[in-house]
Amino acid sequence: MKPAQTCRVGIIGYGAIGARVAADVAAGRVPGASLEGIISRRPLSGAPAGQITLEQALECCDLLVECAGQEALVDHGEVVLSAGVDLLVTSIGALADRGLSKQLHAAGPGRLFLTSGAVGGLDLLSSGARMEGYDRVTITTTKLPGSLVQPWMEDALVEQIQSARGPLDVYQGPAAEAALLFPKSLNAAAAVAIAVNDWDSVTVRVRADPGAELTSHVIEASGNVGEYRFEIRNKPSEENPRTSGVVPFAVLRSLEAIIGARGGLM
Ligand SMILES: NC(=O)c1ccc[n+]([C@@H]2O[C@H](COP(=O)([O-])OP(=O)(O)OC[C@H]3O[C@@H](n4cnc5c(N)ncnc54)[C@H](O)[C@@H]3O)[C@@H](O)[C@H]2O)c1
């Protein structure tokens, strides 16, 4: 079945991810989508579409793409879905908050979509979880030290991270906690937890490495289904080192799948 009409898209957040997504949609690189406007906290300059308010976006868009951060999802998620507008989310770590997750999954008639973002292997992990579940799922994320410092960290830990000369383990805990403690850095852990449908059993390790030119995520899962190991090494975005450069393109791919403009790999 071919898409009946153009999907009118709006973007929330015009940073590393949002700017690239906006440029590609505006340039017609997502067949069947048009860019209607951008919701931004700051005045836009040189953007491929005009700045609009959320209220305007709810009037003129069929789908909004959140590229703004966890807080934006908390503030606007339910309003968007309740207005009948679909929402594609990049800040999926916010869903570690069970209350928010329940609220957004119950809201509608707009549909909630989550991008796979910086990691892969989620399709297989999800298939395996349906089959048998896992005995063990871990994700080890290694990033440049500066991108892992968080406001809640004590001064001594910040100092330790910033002066690390080699790999330093910064955190270990369940995905449910990790995704909220590192809101801009552990959406990959959230993606794994969502794929296996278990926020508590997925163990997240966070490692700071001053030599980490690439951001790496090593995902390991084992159980009756077999043993999986995925190693992803992404180049950080030039605009925002906390974000991997591939993420806007994952969002564009998600958009294309939602619109259904092309068949192919799901
Ligand atoms: N799923 C993934 O794999 C993945 C990977 C990286 C980042 N992310 C998520 O994407 C978010 C954006 O990443 P980025 O690299 O583009 O960040 P960025 O800081 O470069 O850009 C975010 C922009 O959104 C704006 N903003 C914040 N709140 C807003 C609001 N309520 N309304 C409008 N604009 C708002 C900011 O001013 C900023 O310009 C991150 O915070 C993170 O949660 C997800």
PDB file of C-alpha atoms and ligand atoms in Angstrom:
ATOM      1  CA  MET A   1       0.000   0.000   0.000  1.00  0.00           C
ATOM      2  CA  LYS A   2       1.461   3.371  -0.970  1.00  0.00           C
ATOM      3  CA  PRO A   3       1.317   6.366   1.385  1.00  0.00           C
ATOM      4  CA  ALA A   4      -1.837   8.311   0.544  1.00  0.00           C
ATOM      5  CA  GLN A   5      -0.512  11.806   1.103  1.00  0.00           C
ATOM      6  CA  THR A   6       2.459  13.806   2.203  1.00  0.00           C
ATOM      7  CA  CYS A   7       3.369  13.505   5.876  1.00  0.00           C
ATOM      8  CA  ARG A   8       3.776  17.035   7.272  1.00  0.00           C
ATOM      9  CA  VAL A   9       6.738  16.967   9.638  1.00  0.00           C
ATOM     10  CA  GLY A  10       7.826  19.347  12.407  1.00  0.00           C
ATOM     11  CA  ILE A  11      11.062  19.189  14.368  1.00  0.00           C
ATOM     12  CA  ILE A  12      11.427  19.940  18.088  1.00  0.00           C
ATOM     13  CA  GLY A  13      15.020  21.046  18.802  1.00  0.00           C
ATOM     14  CA  TYR A  14      17.459  22.464  16.271  1.00  0.00           C
ATOM     15  CA  GLY A  15      20.816  21.103  17.456  1.00  0.00           C
ATOM     16  CA  ALA A  16      23.169  18.419  16.149  1.00  0.00           C
ATOM     17  CA  ILE A  17      20.365  15.966  15.360  1.00  0.00           C
ATOM     18  CA  GLY A  18      17.483  18.314  14.557  1.00  0.00           C
ATOM     19  CA  ALA A  19      19.428  20.509  12.125  1.00  0.00           C
ATOM     20  CA  ARG A  20      20.494  17.580   9.953  1.00  0.00           C
ATOM     21  CA  VAL A  21      17.068  15.942  10.037  1.00  0.00           C
ATOM     22  CA  ALA A  22      15.465  19.267   9.100  1.00  0.00           C
ATOM     23  CA  ALA A  23      17.910  19.811   6.224  1.00  0.00           C
ATOM     24  CA  ASP A  24      17.312  16.367   4.734  1.00  0.00           C
ATOM     25  CA  VAL A  25      13.522  16.458   5.058  1.00  0.00           C
ATOM     26  CA  ALA A  26      13.442  19.970   3.555  1.00  0.00           C
ATOM     27  CA  ALA A  27      15.663  18.806   0.691  1.00  0.00           C
ATOM     28  CA  GLY A  28      13.201  16.018  -0.148  1.00  0.00           C
ATOM     29  CA  ARG A  29      15.497  13.195   0.976  1.00  0.00           C
ATOM     30  CA  VAL A  30      12.612  11.493   2.785  1.00  0.00           C
ATOM     31  CA  PRO A  31      10.092  10.662   0.073  1.00  0.00           C
ATOM     32  CA  GLY A  32       6.560  11.483   1.165  1.00  0.00           C
ATOM     33  CA  ALA A  33       7.592  13.978   3.887  1.00  0.00           C
ATOM     34  CA  SER A  34       7.539  17.771   3.915  1.00  0.00           C
ATOM     35  CA  LEU A  35       9.066  20.043   6.556  1.00  0.00           C
ATOM     36  CA  GLU A  36       6.460  22.431   8.007  1.00  0.00           C
ATOM     37  CA  GLY A  37       8.473  24.149  10.731  1.00  0.00           C
ATOM     38  CA  ILE A  38      10.916  23.959  13.610  1.00  0.00           C
ATOM     39  CA  ILE A  39      10.248  24.433  17.315  1.00  0.00           C
ATOM     40  CA  SER A  40      13.352  25.948  18.838  1.00  0.00           C
ATOM     41  CA  ARG A  41      14.239  27.613  22.125  1.00  0.00           C
ATOM     42  CA  ARG A  42      16.648  29.916  20.351  1.00  0.00           C
ATOM     43  CA  PRO A  43      15.977  32.141  17.327  1.00  0.00           C
ATOM     44  CA  LEU A  44      16.787  30.230  14.141  1.00  0.00           C
ATOM     45  CA  SER A  45      19.182  31.470  11.519  1.00  0.00           C
ATOM     46  CA  GLY A  46      19.693  29.840   8.140  1.00  0.00           C
ATOM     47  CA  ALA A  47      17.190  27.086   8.930  1.00  0.00           C
ATOM     48  CA  PRO A  48      15.393  25.339   6.057  1.00  0.00           C
ATOM     49  CA  ALA A  49      11.950  26.109   7.551  1.00  0.00           C
ATOM     50  CA  GLY A  50      10.363  28.746   9.738  1.00  0.00           C
ATOM     51  CA  GLN A  51      10.249  28.766  13.526  1.00  0.00           C
ATOM     52  CA  ILE A  52       6.841  27.747  14.854  1.00  0.00           C
ATOM     53  CA  THR A  53       5.320  27.287  18.293  1.00  0.00           C
ATOM     54  CA  LEU A  54       4.177  23.936  19.606  1.00  0.00           C
ATOM     55  CA  GLU A  55       0.559  25.102  19.259  1.00  0.00           C
ATOM     56  CA  GLN A  56       1.140  25.946  15.586  1.00  0.00           C
ATOM     57  CA  ALA A  57       2.886  22.624  15.055  1.00  0.00           C
ATOM     58  CA  LEU A  58      -0.090  20.736  16.453  1.00  0.00           C
ATOM     59  CA  GLU A  59      -2.249  22.491  13.852  1.00  0.00           C
ATOM     60  CA  CYS A  60      -0.034  22.056  10.818  1.00  0.00           C
ATOM     61  CA  CYS A  61       1.903  18.783  11.354  1.00  0.00           C
ATOM     62  CA  ASP A  62       1.067  15.093  11.127  1.00  0.00           C
ATOM     63  CA  LEU A  63       4.258  14.081  12.911  1.00  0.00           C
ATOM     64  CA  LEU A  64       6.744  15.773  15.234  1.00  0.00           C
ATOM     65  CA  VAL A  65      10.316  14.601  15.669  1.00  0.00           C
ATOM     66  CA  GLU A  66      11.717  15.211  19.166  1.00  0.00           C
ATOM     67  CA  CYS A  67      15.417  16.081  18.928  1.00  0.00           C
ATOM     68  CA  ALA A  68      15.545  18.272  22.023  1.00  0.00           C
ATOM     69  CA  GLY A  69      16.252  16.177  25.118  1.00  0.00           C
ATOM     70  CA  GLN A  70      14.430  14.265  27.853  1.00  0.00           C
ATOM     71  CA  GLU A  71      12.864  17.375  29.357  1.00  0.00           C
ATOM     72  CA  ALA A  72      11.127  18.228  26.088  1.00  0.00           C
ATOM     73  CA  LEU A  73       9.585  14.771  25.986  1.00  0.00           C
ATOM     74  CA  VAL A  74       8.379  15.125  29.577  1.00  0.00           C
ATOM     75  CA  ASP A  75       6.948  18.589  28.841  1.00  0.00           C
ATOM     76  CA  HIS A  76       5.365  17.994  25.439  1.00  0.00           C
ATOM     77  CA  GLY A  77       4.994  14.253  24.789  1.00  0.00           C
ATOM     78  CA  GLU A  78       1.455  13.756  26.023  1.00  0.00           C
ATOM     79  CA  VAL A  79       0.176  17.037  24.551  1.00  0.00           C
ATOM     80  CA  VAL A  80       1.446  16.052  21.104  1.00  0.00           C
ATOM     81  CA  LEU A  81      -0.038  12.547  21.171  1.00  0.00           C
ATOM     82  CA  SER A  82      -3.352  13.741  22.625  1.00  0.00           C
ATOM     83  CA  ALA A  83      -3.650  16.221  19.764  1.00  0.00           C
ATOM     84  CA  GLY A  84      -3.567  13.299  17.333  1.00  0.00           C
ATOM     85  CA  VAL A  85      -0.062  14.076  16.102  1.00  0.00           C
ATOM     86  CA  ASP A  86       2.452  11.243  15.812  1.00  0.00           C
ATOM     87  CA  LEU A  87       5.696  11.621  17.760  1.00  0.00           C
ATOM     88  CA  LEU A  88       9.099  10.184  16.842  1.00  0.00           C
ATOM     89  CA  VAL A  89      11.373  10.279  19.893  1.00  0.00           C
ATOM     90  CA  THR A  90      15.177  10.430  20.038  1.00  0.00           C
ATOM     91  CA  SER A  91      15.460  10.995  23.815  1.00  0.00           C
ATOM     92  CA  ILE A  92      14.242   7.495  24.552  1.00  0.00           C
ATOM     93  CA  GLY A  93      16.152   7.316  27.864  1.00  0.00           C
ATOM     94  CA  ALA A  94      13.313   9.394  29.338  1.00  0.00           C
ATOM     95  CA  LEU A  95      11.128   6.285  29.136  1.00  0.00           C
ATOM     96  CA  ALA A  96      13.149   4.780  32.002  1.00  0.00           C
ATOM     97  CA  ASP A  97      10.727   6.827  34.098  1.00  0.00           C
ATOM     98  CA  ARG A  98       7.902   4.283  34.376  1.00  0.00           C
ATOM     99  CA  GLY A  99       5.296   6.988  35.004  1.00  0.00           C
ATOM    100  CA  LEU A 100       6.203   8.847  31.827  1.00  0.00           C
ATOM    101  CA  SER A 101       6.436   5.650  29.812  1.00  0.00           C
ATOM    102  CA  LYS A 102       2.974   4.526  30.943  1.00  0.00           C
ATOM    103  CA  GLN A 103       1.527   7.978  30.280  1.00  0.00           C
ATOM    104  CA  LEU A 104       2.937   8.210  26.745  1.00  0.00           C
ATOM    105  CA  HIS A 105       2.047   4.643  25.782  1.00  0.00           C
ATOM    106  CA  ALA A 106      -1.527   5.253  26.978  1.00  0.00           C
ATOM    107  CA  ALA A 107      -1.835   8.620  25.219  1.00  0.00           C
ATOM    108  CA  GLY A 108      -3.266   9.030  21.728  1.00  0.00           C
ATOM    109  CA  PRO A 109      -4.663   9.101  19.138  1.00  0.00           C
ATOM    110  CA  GLY A 110      -1.187  10.145  17.948  1.00  0.00           C
ATOM    111  CA  ARG A 111       1.270   7.249  17.748  1.00  0.00           C
ATOM    112  CA  LEU A 112       4.528   7.017  19.695  1.00  0.00           C
ATOM    113  CA  PHE A 113       7.628   5.937  17.735  1.00  0.00           C
ATOM    114  CA  LEU A 114      11.171   5.482  19.057  1.00  0.00           C
ATOM    115  CA  THR A 115      14.264   5.689  16.924  1.00  0.00           C
ATOM    116  CA  SER A 116      16.980   3.039  17.229  1.00  0.00           C
ATOM    117  CA  GLY A 117      19.486   5.908  17.281  1.00  0.00           C
ATOM    118  CA  ALA A 118      23.150   5.150  17.765  1.00  0.00           C
ATOM    119  CA  VAL A 119      22.995   1.362  18.072  1.00  0.00           C
ATOM    120  CA  GLY A 120      22.067  -1.720  16.074  1.00  0.00           C
ATOM    121  CA  GLY A 121      21.211  -5.349  16.717  1.00  0.00           C
ATOM    122  CA  LEU A 122      17.966  -4.277  18.388  1.00  0.00           C
ATOM    123  CA  ASP A 123      15.839  -6.280  15.956  1.00  0.00           C
ATOM    124  CA  LEU A 124      17.589  -9.538  16.873  1.00  0.00           C
ATOM    125  CA  LEU A 125      17.647  -8.730  20.590  1.00  0.00           C
ATOM    126  CA  SER A 126      13.932  -8.068  20.441  1.00  0.00           C
ATOM    127  CA  SER A 127      13.232 -11.276  18.513  1.00  0.00           C
ATOM    128  CA  GLY A 128      15.228 -13.276  21.078  1.00  0.00           C
ATOM    129  CA  ALA A 129      13.353 -11.658  23.962  1.00  0.00           C
ATOM    130  CA  ARG A 130      10.061 -12.753  22.411  1.00  0.00           C
ATOM    131  CA  MET A 131      11.342 -16.300  22.051  1.00  0.00           C
ATOM    132  CA  GLU A 132      12.882 -17.125  25.421  1.00  0.00           C
ATOM    133  CA  GLY A 133      14.226 -14.075  27.176  1.00  0.00           C
ATOM    134  CA  TYR A 134      17.813 -13.755  28.369  1.00  0.00           C
ATOM    135  CA  ASP A 135      19.839 -14.777  31.419  1.00  0.00           C
ATOM    136  CA  ARG A 136      22.118 -11.799  31.010  1.00  0.00           C
ATOM    137  CA  VAL A 137      22.150  -8.562  29.013  1.00  0.00           C
ATOM    138  CA  THR A 138      24.879  -5.945  29.358  1.00  0.00           C
ATOM    139  CA  ILE A 139      25.906  -2.822  27.501  1.00  0.00           C
ATOM    140  CA  THR A 140      29.300  -1.220  28.016  1.00  0.00           C
ATOM    141  CA  THR A 141      29.521   2.336  26.740  1.00  0.00           C
ATOM    142  CA  THR A 142      32.882   4.071  26.355  1.00  0.00           C
ATOM    143  CA  LYS A 143      33.052   7.793  25.611  1.00  0.00           C
ATOM    144  CA  LEU A 144      35.409  10.719  25.936  1.00  0.00           C
ATOM    145  CA  PRO A 145      35.571  11.796  29.606  1.00  0.00           C
ATOM    146  CA  GLY A 146      34.188  15.296  29.040  1.00  0.00           C
ATOM    147  CA  SER A 147      30.920  13.985  27.633  1.00  0.00           C
ATOM    148  CA  LEU A 148      30.238  11.826  30.716  1.00  0.00           C
ATOM    149  CA  VAL A 149      30.457  14.438  33.465  1.00  0.00           C
ATOM    150  CA  GLN A 150      27.035  14.963  35.082  1.00  0.00           C
ATOM    151  CA  PRO A 151      25.671  17.622  37.474  1.00  0.00           C
ATOM    152  CA  TRP A 152      24.934  14.986  40.182  1.00  0.00           C
ATOM    153  CA  MET A 153      28.562  13.794  40.362  1.00  0.00           C
ATOM    154  CA  GLU A 154      30.678  14.676  43.371  1.00  0.00           C
ATOM    155  CA  ASP A 155      33.682  16.920  42.733  1.00  0.00           C
ATOM    156  CA  ALA A 156      36.128  14.086  43.428  1.00  0.00           C
ATOM    157  CA  LEU A 157      34.583  11.890  40.719  1.00  0.00           C
ATOM    158  CA  VAL A 158      34.489  14.771  38.220  1.00  0.00           C
ATOM    159  CA  GLU A 159      38.174  15.431  38.926  1.00  0.00           C
ATOM    160  CA  GLN A 160      38.971  11.716  38.528  1.00  0.00           C
ATOM    161  CA  ILE A 161      37.123  11.578  35.194  1.00  0.00           C
ATOM    162  CA  GLN A 162      38.682  14.749  33.854  1.00  0.00           C
ATOM    163  CA  SER A 163      42.212  13.745  34.797  1.00  0.00           C
ATOM    164  CA  ALA A 164      41.947  10.115  33.632  1.00  0.00           C
ATOM    165  CA  ARG A 165      44.927   9.072  31.529  1.00  0.00           C
ATOM    166  CA  GLY A 166      43.426   5.753  30.491  1.00  0.00           C
ATOM    167  CA  PRO A 167      40.055   3.948  30.593  1.00  0.00           C
ATOM    168  CA  LEU A 168      38.179   4.587  33.851  1.00  0.00           C
ATOM    169  CA  ASP A 169      34.986   2.818  34.971  1.00  0.00           C
ATOM    170  CA  VAL A 170      32.575   5.555  35.970  1.00  0.00           C
ATOM    171  CA  TYR A 171      29.312   3.737  36.633  1.00  0.00           C
ATOM    172  CA  GLN A 172      27.632   0.342  36.712  1.00  0.00           C
ATOM    173  CA  GLY A 173      23.932  -0.192  37.308  1.00  0.00           C
ATOM    174  CA  PRO A 174      20.568  -1.090  35.759  1.00  0.00           C
ATOM    175  CA  ALA A 175      19.415   0.611  32.558  1.00  0.00           C
ATOM    176  CA  ALA A 176      16.417   2.020  34.440  1.00  0.00           C
ATOM    177  CA  GLU A 177      18.779   4.130  36.540  1.00  0.00           C
ATOM    178  CA  ALA A 178      21.566   4.702  34.015  1.00  0.00           C
ATOM    179  CA  ALA A 179      19.357   6.281  31.355  1.00  0.00           C
ATOM    180  CA  LEU A 180      18.184   8.938  33.808  1.00  0.00           C
ATOM    181  CA  LEU A 181      21.616   9.558  35.384  1.00  0.00           C
ATOM    182  CA  PHE A 182      23.231  10.128  31.961  1.00  0.00           C
ATOM    183  CA  PRO A 183      20.281  11.675  30.080  1.00  0.00           C
ATOM    184  CA  LYS A 184      22.224  12.839  27.025  1.00  0.00           C
ATOM    185  CA  SER A 185      24.657   9.937  26.841  1.00  0.00           C
ATOM    186  CA  LEU A 186      22.863   6.649  27.456  1.00  0.00           C
ATOM    187  CA  ASN A 187      20.003   6.518  24.998  1.00  0.00           C
ATOM    188  CA  ALA A 188      21.795   3.438  23.624  1.00  0.00           C
ATOM    189  CA  ALA A 189      21.279   1.640  26.935  1.00  0.00           C
ATOM    190  CA  ALA A 190      17.632   2.641  26.836  1.00  0.00           C
ATOM    191  CA  ALA A 191      17.320   1.225  23.325  1.00  0.00           C
ATOM    192  CA  VAL A 192      18.654  -2.139  24.536  1.00  0.00           C
ATOM    193  CA  ALA A 193      16.301  -2.160  27.548  1.00  0.00           C
ATOM    194  CA  ILE A 194      13.333  -1.361  25.313  1.00  0.00           C
ATOM    195  CA  ALA A 195      14.369  -4.046  22.799  1.00  0.00           C
ATOM    196  CA  VAL A 196      14.500  -6.772  25.467  1.00  0.00           C
ATOM    197  CA  ASN A 197      11.551  -5.222  27.333  1.00  0.00           C
ATOM    198  CA  ASP A 198      13.360  -5.170  30.656  1.00  0.00           C
ATOM    199  CA  TRP A 199      14.792  -2.013  32.215  1.00  0.00           C
ATOM    200  CA  ASP A 200      15.938  -3.684  35.443  1.00  0.00           C
ATOM    201  CA  SER A 201      17.915  -6.691  34.198  1.00  0.00           C
ATOM    202  CA  VAL A 202      19.998  -4.856  31.610  1.00  0.00           C
ATOM    203  CA  THR A 203      23.315  -3.943  33.235  1.00  0.00           C
ATOM    204  CA  VAL A 204      24.974  -0.759  32.013  1.00  0.00           C
ATOM    205  CA  ARG A 205      28.676  -0.041  32.379  1.00  0.00           C
ATOM    206  CA  VAL A 206      29.976   3.416  31.590  1.00  0.00           C
ATOM    207  CA  ARG A 207      33.632   3.922  30.862  1.00  0.00           C
ATOM    208  CA  ALA A 208      35.501   7.194  30.323  1.00  0.00           C
ATOM    209  CA  ASP A 209      38.478   6.949  28.009  1.00  0.00           C
ATOM    210  CA  PRO A 210      40.555   9.950  26.946  1.00  0.00           C
ATOM    211  CA  GLY A 211      41.767   7.889  23.990  1.00  0.00           C
ATOM    212  CA  ALA A 212      38.249   7.078  22.779  1.00  0.00           C
ATOM    213  CA  GLU A 213      38.202   8.784  19.418  1.00  0.00           C
ATOM    214  CA  LEU A 214      35.129   6.699  18.635  1.00  0.00           C
ATOM    215  CA  THR A 215      32.175   6.215  20.994  1.00  0.00           C
ATOM    216  CA  SER A 216      31.743   2.515  21.586  1.00  0.00           C
ATOM    217  CA  HIS A 217      28.826   0.401  22.746  1.00  0.00           C
ATOM    218  CA  VAL A 218      29.411  -3.303  23.360  1.00  0.00           C
ATOM    219  CA  ILE A 219      26.108  -5.129  23.765  1.00  0.00           C
ATOM    220  CA  GLU A 220      26.191  -8.716  25.055  1.00  0.00           C
ATOM    221  CA  ALA A 221      23.200 -10.968  25.643  1.00  0.00           C
ATOM    222  CA  SER A 222      22.947 -14.661  26.414  1.00  0.00           C
ATOM    223  CA  GLY A 223      20.228 -17.148  27.219  1.00  0.00           C
ATOM    224  CA  ASN A 224      18.414 -20.128  25.719  1.00  0.00           C
ATOM    225  CA  VAL A 225      18.156 -18.282  22.436  1.00  0.00           C
ATOM    226  CA  GLY A 226      21.948 -18.227  22.049  1.00  0.00           C
ATOM    227  CA  GLU A 227      24.702 -15.703  22.546  1.00  0.00           C
ATOM    228  CA  TYR A 228      24.910 -12.304  20.950  1.00  0.00           C
ATOM    229  CA  ARG A 229      27.627  -9.687  20.942  1.00  0.00           C
ATOM    230  CA  PHE A 230      27.408  -6.447  19.049  1.00  0.00           C
ATOM    231  CA  GLU A 231      30.195  -3.914  19.036  1.00  0.00           C
ATOM    232  CA  ILE A 232      29.357  -0.474  17.712  1.00  0.00           C
ATOM    233  CA  ARG A 233      32.041   2.168  17.315  1.00  0.00           C
ATOM    234  CA  ASN A 234      30.571   5.482  16.225  1.00  0.00           C
ATOM    235  CA  LYS A 235      32.263   8.692  15.246  1.00  0.00           C
ATOM    236  CA  PRO A 236      30.991  11.468  17.569  1.00  0.00           C
ATOM    237  CA  SER A 237      29.042  14.280  15.953  1.00  0.00           C
ATOM    238  CA  GLU A 238      31.192  17.302  15.115  1.00  0.00           C
ATOM    239  CA  GLU A 239      28.458  19.555  16.476  1.00  0.00           C
ATOM    240  CA  ASN A 240      27.926  17.667  19.758  1.00  0.00           C
ATOM    241  CA  PRO A 241      30.451  15.072  21.011  1.00  0.00           C
ATOM    242  CA  ARG A 242      27.833  13.491  23.319  1.00  0.00           C
ATOM    243  CA  THR A 243      25.883  12.473  20.219  1.00  0.00           C
ATOM    244  CA  SER A 244      27.095  10.020  17.580  1.00  0.00           C
ATOM    245  CA  GLY A 245      27.228  11.383  14.051  1.00  0.00           C
ATOM    246  CA  VAL A 246      24.990   8.608  12.730  1.00  0.00           C
ATOM    247  CA  VAL A 247      21.993   9.491  14.930  1.00  0.00           C
ATOM    248  CA  PRO A 248      20.302  12.015  12.583  1.00  0.00           C
ATOM    249  CA  PHE A 249      20.498   9.404   9.844  1.00  0.00           C
ATOM    250  CA  ALA A 250      18.896   6.826  12.141  1.00  0.00           C
ATOM    251  CA  VAL A 251      16.105   9.330  12.712  1.00  0.00           C
ATOM    252  CA  LEU A 252      15.698   9.821   8.955  1.00  0.00           C
ATOM    253  CA  ARG A 253      15.565   6.066   8.492  1.00  0.00           C
ATOM    254  CA  SER A 254      12.903   5.797  11.225  1.00  0.00           C
ATOM    255  CA  LEU A 255      10.936   8.563   9.550  1.00  0.00           C
ATOM    256  CA  GLU A 256      11.055   6.754   6.247  1.00  0.00           C
ATOM    257  CA  ALA A 257       9.862   3.523   7.875  1.00  0.00           C
ATOM    258  CA  ILE A 258       6.961   5.307   9.612  1.00  0.00           C
ATOM    259  CA  ILE A 259       5.865   7.000   6.422  1.00  0.00           C
ATOM    260  CA  GLY A 260       6.166   3.723   4.606  1.00  0.00           C
ATOM    261  CA  ALA A 261       7.499   5.389   1.514  1.00  0.00           C
ATOM    262  CA  ARG A 262       9.828   2.519   0.760  1.00  0.00           C
ATOM    263  CA  GLY A 263       9.684  -1.181   1.410  1.00  0.00           C
ATOM    264  CA  GLY A 264      12.793  -3.031   2.465  1.00  0.00           C
ATOM    265  CA  LEU A 265      14.590  -3.901   5.642  1.00  0.00           C
ATOM    266  CA  MET A 266      12.509  -3.443   8.784  1.00  0.00           C
TER     267      MET A 266
HETATM  268  N1  LIG B   1      18.575   7.699  20.564  1.00  0.00           N
HETATM  269  C1  LIG B   1      19.878   7.966  20.522  1.00  0.00           C
HETATM  270  O1  LIG B   1      20.713   7.110  20.209  1.00  0.00           O
HETATM  271  C2  LIG B   1      20.353   9.352  20.852  1.00  0.00           C
HETATM  272  C3  LIG B   1      21.687   9.695  20.644  1.00  0.00           C
HETATM  273  C4  LIG B   1      22.089  10.991  20.940  1.00  0.00           C
HETATM  274  C5  LIG B   1      21.196  11.911  21.466  1.00  0.00           C
HETATM  275  N2  LIG B   1      19.914  11.526  21.687  1.00  0.00           N
HETATM  276  C6  LIG B   1      18.931  12.495  22.267  1.00  0.00           C
HETATM  277  O2  LIG B   1      18.769  13.558  21.372  1.00  0.00           O
HETATM  278  C7  LIG B   1      18.803  14.789  22.089  1.00  0.00           C
HETATM  279  C8  LIG B   1      19.303  15.896  21.161  1.00  0.00           C
HETATM  280  O3  LIG B   1      20.648  15.615  20.780  1.00  0.00           O
HETATM  281  P1  LIG B   1      21.519  16.711  20.027  1.00  0.00           P
HETATM  282  O4  LIG B   1      22.876  16.130  19.887  1.00  0.00           O
HETATM  283  O5  LIG B   1      20.813  17.222  18.829  1.00  0.00           O
HETATM  284  O6  LIG B   1      21.549  17.861  21.149  1.00  0.00           O
HETATM  285  P2  LIG B   1      21.909  19.399  20.956  1.00  0.00           P
HETATM  286  O7  LIG B   1      22.201  19.900  22.331  1.00  0.00           O
HETATM  287  O8  LIG B   1      22.889  19.584  19.875  1.00  0.00           O
HETATM  288  O9  LIG B   1      20.518  20.042  20.457  1.00  0.00           O
HETATM  289  C9  LIG B   1      19.346  20.054  21.221  1.00  0.00           C
HETATM  290  C10 LIG B   1      18.618  21.350  20.879  1.00  0.00           C
HETATM  291  O10 LIG B   1      17.292  21.282  21.396  1.00  0.00           O
HETATM  292  C11 LIG B   1      16.966  22.550  21.970  1.00  0.00           C
HETATM  293  N3  LIG B   1      15.896  22.355  22.945  1.00  0.00           N
HETATM  294  C12 LIG B   1      15.960  21.824  24.167  1.00  0.00           C
HETATM  295  N4  LIG B   1      14.730  21.778  24.724  1.00  0.00           N
HETATM  296  C13 LIG B   1      13.881  22.292  23.818  1.00  0.00           C
HETATM  297  C14 LIG B   1      12.473  22.500  23.795  1.00  0.00           C
HETATM  298  N5  LIG B   1      11.710  22.183  24.834  1.00  0.00           N
HETATM  299  N6  LIG B   1      11.925  23.029  22.690  1.00  0.00           N
HETATM  300  C15 LIG B   1      12.700  23.342  21.618  1.00  0.00           C
HETATM  301  N7  LIG B   1      14.040  23.175  21.577  1.00  0.00           N
HETATM  302  C16 LIG B   1      14.615  22.650  22.659  1.00  0.00           C
HETATM  303  C17 LIG B   1      18.284  23.042  22.564  1.00  0.00           C
HETATM  304  O11 LIG B   1      18.268  24.433  22.731  1.00  0.00           O
HETATM  305  C18 LIG B   1      19.270  22.596  21.494  1.00  0.00           C
HETATM  306  O12 LIG B   1      19.419  23.552  20.484  1.00  0.00           O
HETATM  307  C19 LIG B   1      19.732  14.501  23.287  1.00  0.00           C
HETATM  308  O13 LIG B   1      19.418  15.347  24.378  1.00  0.00           O
HETATM  309  C20 LIG B   1      19.435  13.062  23.595  1.00  0.00           C
HETATM  310  O14 LIG B   1      18.391  12.955  24.566  1.00  0.00           O
HETATM  311  C21 LIG B   1      19.480  10.305  21.383  1.00  0.00           C
END
